[in-house]
CSV table of C-alpha atoms in Angstrom, one decimal:
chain,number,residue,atom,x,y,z
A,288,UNK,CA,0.0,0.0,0.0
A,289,UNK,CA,1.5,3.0,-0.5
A,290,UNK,CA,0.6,6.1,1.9
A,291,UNK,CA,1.1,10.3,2.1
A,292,UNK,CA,1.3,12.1,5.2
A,293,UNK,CA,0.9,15.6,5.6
A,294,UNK,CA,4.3,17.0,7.2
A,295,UNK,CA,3.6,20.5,7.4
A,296,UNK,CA,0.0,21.1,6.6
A,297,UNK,CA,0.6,21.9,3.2
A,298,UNK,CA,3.7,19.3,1.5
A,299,UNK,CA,2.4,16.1,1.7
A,300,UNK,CA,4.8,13.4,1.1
A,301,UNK,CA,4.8,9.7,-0.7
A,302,UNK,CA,5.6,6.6,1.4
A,303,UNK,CA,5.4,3.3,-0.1
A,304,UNK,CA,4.5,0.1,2.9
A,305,UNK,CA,3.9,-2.6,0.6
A,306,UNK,CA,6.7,-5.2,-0.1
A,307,UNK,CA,4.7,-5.3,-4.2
A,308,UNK,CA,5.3,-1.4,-4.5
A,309,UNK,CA,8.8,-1.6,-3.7
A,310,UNK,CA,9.5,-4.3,-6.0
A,311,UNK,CA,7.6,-2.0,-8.5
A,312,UNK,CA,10.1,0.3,-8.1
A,313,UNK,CA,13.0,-1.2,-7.9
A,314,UNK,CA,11.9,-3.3,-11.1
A,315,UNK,CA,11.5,0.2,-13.1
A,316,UNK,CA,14.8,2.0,-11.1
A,317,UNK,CA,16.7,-1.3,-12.8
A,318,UNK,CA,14.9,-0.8,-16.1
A,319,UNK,CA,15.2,2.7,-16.4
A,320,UNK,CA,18.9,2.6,-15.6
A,321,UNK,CA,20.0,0.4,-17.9
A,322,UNK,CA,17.8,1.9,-20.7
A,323,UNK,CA,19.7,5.5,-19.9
A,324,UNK,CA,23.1,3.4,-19.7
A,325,UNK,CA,22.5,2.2,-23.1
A,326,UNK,CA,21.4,5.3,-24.2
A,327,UNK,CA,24.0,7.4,-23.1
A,328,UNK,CA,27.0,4.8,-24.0
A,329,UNK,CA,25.3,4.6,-27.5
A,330,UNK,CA,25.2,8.4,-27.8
A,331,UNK,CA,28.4,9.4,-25.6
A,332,UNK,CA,30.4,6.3,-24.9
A,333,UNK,CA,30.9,3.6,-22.9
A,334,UNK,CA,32.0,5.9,-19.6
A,335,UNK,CA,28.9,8.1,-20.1
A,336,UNK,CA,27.1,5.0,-19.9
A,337,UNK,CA,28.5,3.5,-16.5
A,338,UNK,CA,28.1,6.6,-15.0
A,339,UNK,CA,24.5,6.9,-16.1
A,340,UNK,CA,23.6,3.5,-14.4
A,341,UNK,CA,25.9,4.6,-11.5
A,342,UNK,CA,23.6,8.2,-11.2
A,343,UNK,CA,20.3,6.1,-11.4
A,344,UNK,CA,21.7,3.2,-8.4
A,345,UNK,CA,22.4,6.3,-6.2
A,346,UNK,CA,19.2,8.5,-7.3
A,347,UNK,CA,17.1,5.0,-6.5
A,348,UNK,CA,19.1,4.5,-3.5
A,349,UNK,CA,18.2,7.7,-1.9
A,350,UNK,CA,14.6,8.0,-3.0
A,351,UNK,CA,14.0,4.6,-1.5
A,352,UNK,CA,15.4,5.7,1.6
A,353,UNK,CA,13.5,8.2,1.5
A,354,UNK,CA,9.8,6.4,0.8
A,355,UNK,CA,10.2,3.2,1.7
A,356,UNK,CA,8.5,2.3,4.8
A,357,UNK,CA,8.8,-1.2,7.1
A,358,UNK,CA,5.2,-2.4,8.4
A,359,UNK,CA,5.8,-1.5,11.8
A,360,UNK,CA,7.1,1.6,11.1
A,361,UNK,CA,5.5,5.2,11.2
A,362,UNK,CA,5.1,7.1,7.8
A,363,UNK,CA,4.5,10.2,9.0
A,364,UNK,CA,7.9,11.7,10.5
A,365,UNK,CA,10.5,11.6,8.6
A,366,UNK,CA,13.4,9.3,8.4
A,367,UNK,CA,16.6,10.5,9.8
A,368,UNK,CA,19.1,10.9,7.2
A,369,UNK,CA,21.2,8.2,8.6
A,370,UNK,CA,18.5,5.5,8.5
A,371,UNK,CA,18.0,4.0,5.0
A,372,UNK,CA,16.0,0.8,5.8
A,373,UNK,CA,13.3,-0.2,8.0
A,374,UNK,CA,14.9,-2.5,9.8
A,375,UNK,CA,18.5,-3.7,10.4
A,376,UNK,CA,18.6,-6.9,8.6
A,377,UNK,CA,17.5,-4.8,5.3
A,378,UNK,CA,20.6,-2.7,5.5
A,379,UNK,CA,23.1,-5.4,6.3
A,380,UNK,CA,21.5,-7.3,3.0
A,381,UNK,CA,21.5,-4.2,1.2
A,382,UNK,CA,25.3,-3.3,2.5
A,383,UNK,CA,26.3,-7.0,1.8
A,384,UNK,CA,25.1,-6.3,-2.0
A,385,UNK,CA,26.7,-3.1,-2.6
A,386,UNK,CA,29.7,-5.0,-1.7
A,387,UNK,CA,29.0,-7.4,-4.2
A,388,UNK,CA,28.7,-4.7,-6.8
A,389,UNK,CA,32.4,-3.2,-5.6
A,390,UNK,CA,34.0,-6.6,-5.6
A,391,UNK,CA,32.8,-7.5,-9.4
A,392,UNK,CA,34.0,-3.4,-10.2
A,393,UNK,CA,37.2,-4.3,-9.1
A,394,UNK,CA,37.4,-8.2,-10.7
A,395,UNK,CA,36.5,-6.6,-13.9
A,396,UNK,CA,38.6,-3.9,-13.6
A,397,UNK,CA,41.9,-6.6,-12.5
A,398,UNK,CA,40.5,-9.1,-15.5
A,399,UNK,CA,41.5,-6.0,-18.4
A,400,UNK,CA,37.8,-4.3,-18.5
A,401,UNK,CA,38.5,-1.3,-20.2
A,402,UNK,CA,38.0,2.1,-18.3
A,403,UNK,CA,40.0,1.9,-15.1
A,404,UNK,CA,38.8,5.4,-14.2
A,405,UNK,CA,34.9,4.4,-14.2
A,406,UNK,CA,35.6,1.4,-12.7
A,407,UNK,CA,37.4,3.1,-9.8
A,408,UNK,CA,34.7,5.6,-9.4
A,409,UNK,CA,31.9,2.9,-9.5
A,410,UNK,CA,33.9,1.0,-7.2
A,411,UNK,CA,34.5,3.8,-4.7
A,412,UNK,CA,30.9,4.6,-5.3
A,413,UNK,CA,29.8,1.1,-4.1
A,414,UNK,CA,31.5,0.9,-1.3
A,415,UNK,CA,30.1,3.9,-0.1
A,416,UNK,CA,26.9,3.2,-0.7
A,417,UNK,CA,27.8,-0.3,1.3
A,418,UNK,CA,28.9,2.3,4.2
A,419,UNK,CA,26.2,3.6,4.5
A,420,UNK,CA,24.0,0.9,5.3
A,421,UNK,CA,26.3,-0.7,7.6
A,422,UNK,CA,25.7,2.7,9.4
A,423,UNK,CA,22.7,2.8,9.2
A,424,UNK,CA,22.0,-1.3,10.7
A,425,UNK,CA,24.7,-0.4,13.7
A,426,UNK,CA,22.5,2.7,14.2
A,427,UNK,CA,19.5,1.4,13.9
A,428,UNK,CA,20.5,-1.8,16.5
A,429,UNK,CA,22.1,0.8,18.7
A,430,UNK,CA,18.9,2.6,19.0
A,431,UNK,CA,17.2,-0.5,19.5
A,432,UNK,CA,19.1,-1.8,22.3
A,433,UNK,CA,18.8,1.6,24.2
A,434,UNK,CA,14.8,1.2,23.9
A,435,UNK,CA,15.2,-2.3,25.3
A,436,UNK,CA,17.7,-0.8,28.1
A,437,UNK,CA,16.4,2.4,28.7
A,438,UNK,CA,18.8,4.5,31.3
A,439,UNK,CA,21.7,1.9,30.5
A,440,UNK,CA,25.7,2.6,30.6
A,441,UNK,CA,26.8,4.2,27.5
């Protein structure tokens, strides 16, 4: 399902609860990046392409960050910037595949792919990307275990 909540009495804002929705997007994010890739690596080149597909990962990235919403969790407020998942298991998965995407970078890169510079960049891209959920899951479990341990040490 997906939902709007009104933040400020006038912007009302798009969150998307429903696991089919967010496969929805994802599907078209996928789609749509690889149809600009092509696009621009048939107009501009093959680095104009990569870094197409890289703008889309990190422009789909952020607005599902920003939309996507766990079941249990509120749609009204907004996230914190930090938190890009629901839950902590979704960032870890999500961290472990931005990993993925570095490592085959890199193996391409080492096994003579052309465009060392793109490859770098996508690379360094990827692993920030994976940063950034493994921040998010160690922020979101830290929070977690201070609501389970209110008034704790630490």
């Amino acid at each position: 399902m997906t939902h709007t909540s009104q933040l400020d009495g006038s912007d009302m804002a798009l969150r998307i609860t429903s696991a089919t929705s967010k496969v929805g997007v994802v599907l078209v994010a996928v789609v749509l990046g690889f149809a600009l890739g092509f696009f621009a690596m048939f107009l501009l080149g093959p680095t104009a392409g990569a870094l197409t597909l890289l703008a889309v990962t990190v422009a789909t990235v952020v607005f599902c960050g920003r939309t996507f919403r766990a079941e249990d969790e509120p749609t009204a407020p907004p996230r914190p910037a930090w938190r890009l998942t629901g839950g902590t298991t979704s960032s870890v998965v999500m961290a472990g595949f931005f990993i993925l995407q570095g490592l085959s970078t890199v193996l391409a890169l080492a096994a003579g792919d052309d465009g060392a510079a793109v490859a770098v960049v996508s690379a360094l891209v990827y692993a920030a990307l994976a940063a950034a959920y493994v921040l998010s899951a160690v922020a979101q479990r830290a929070g977690r275990l201070r609501a389970q341990h209110p008034g704790g040490v630490g």
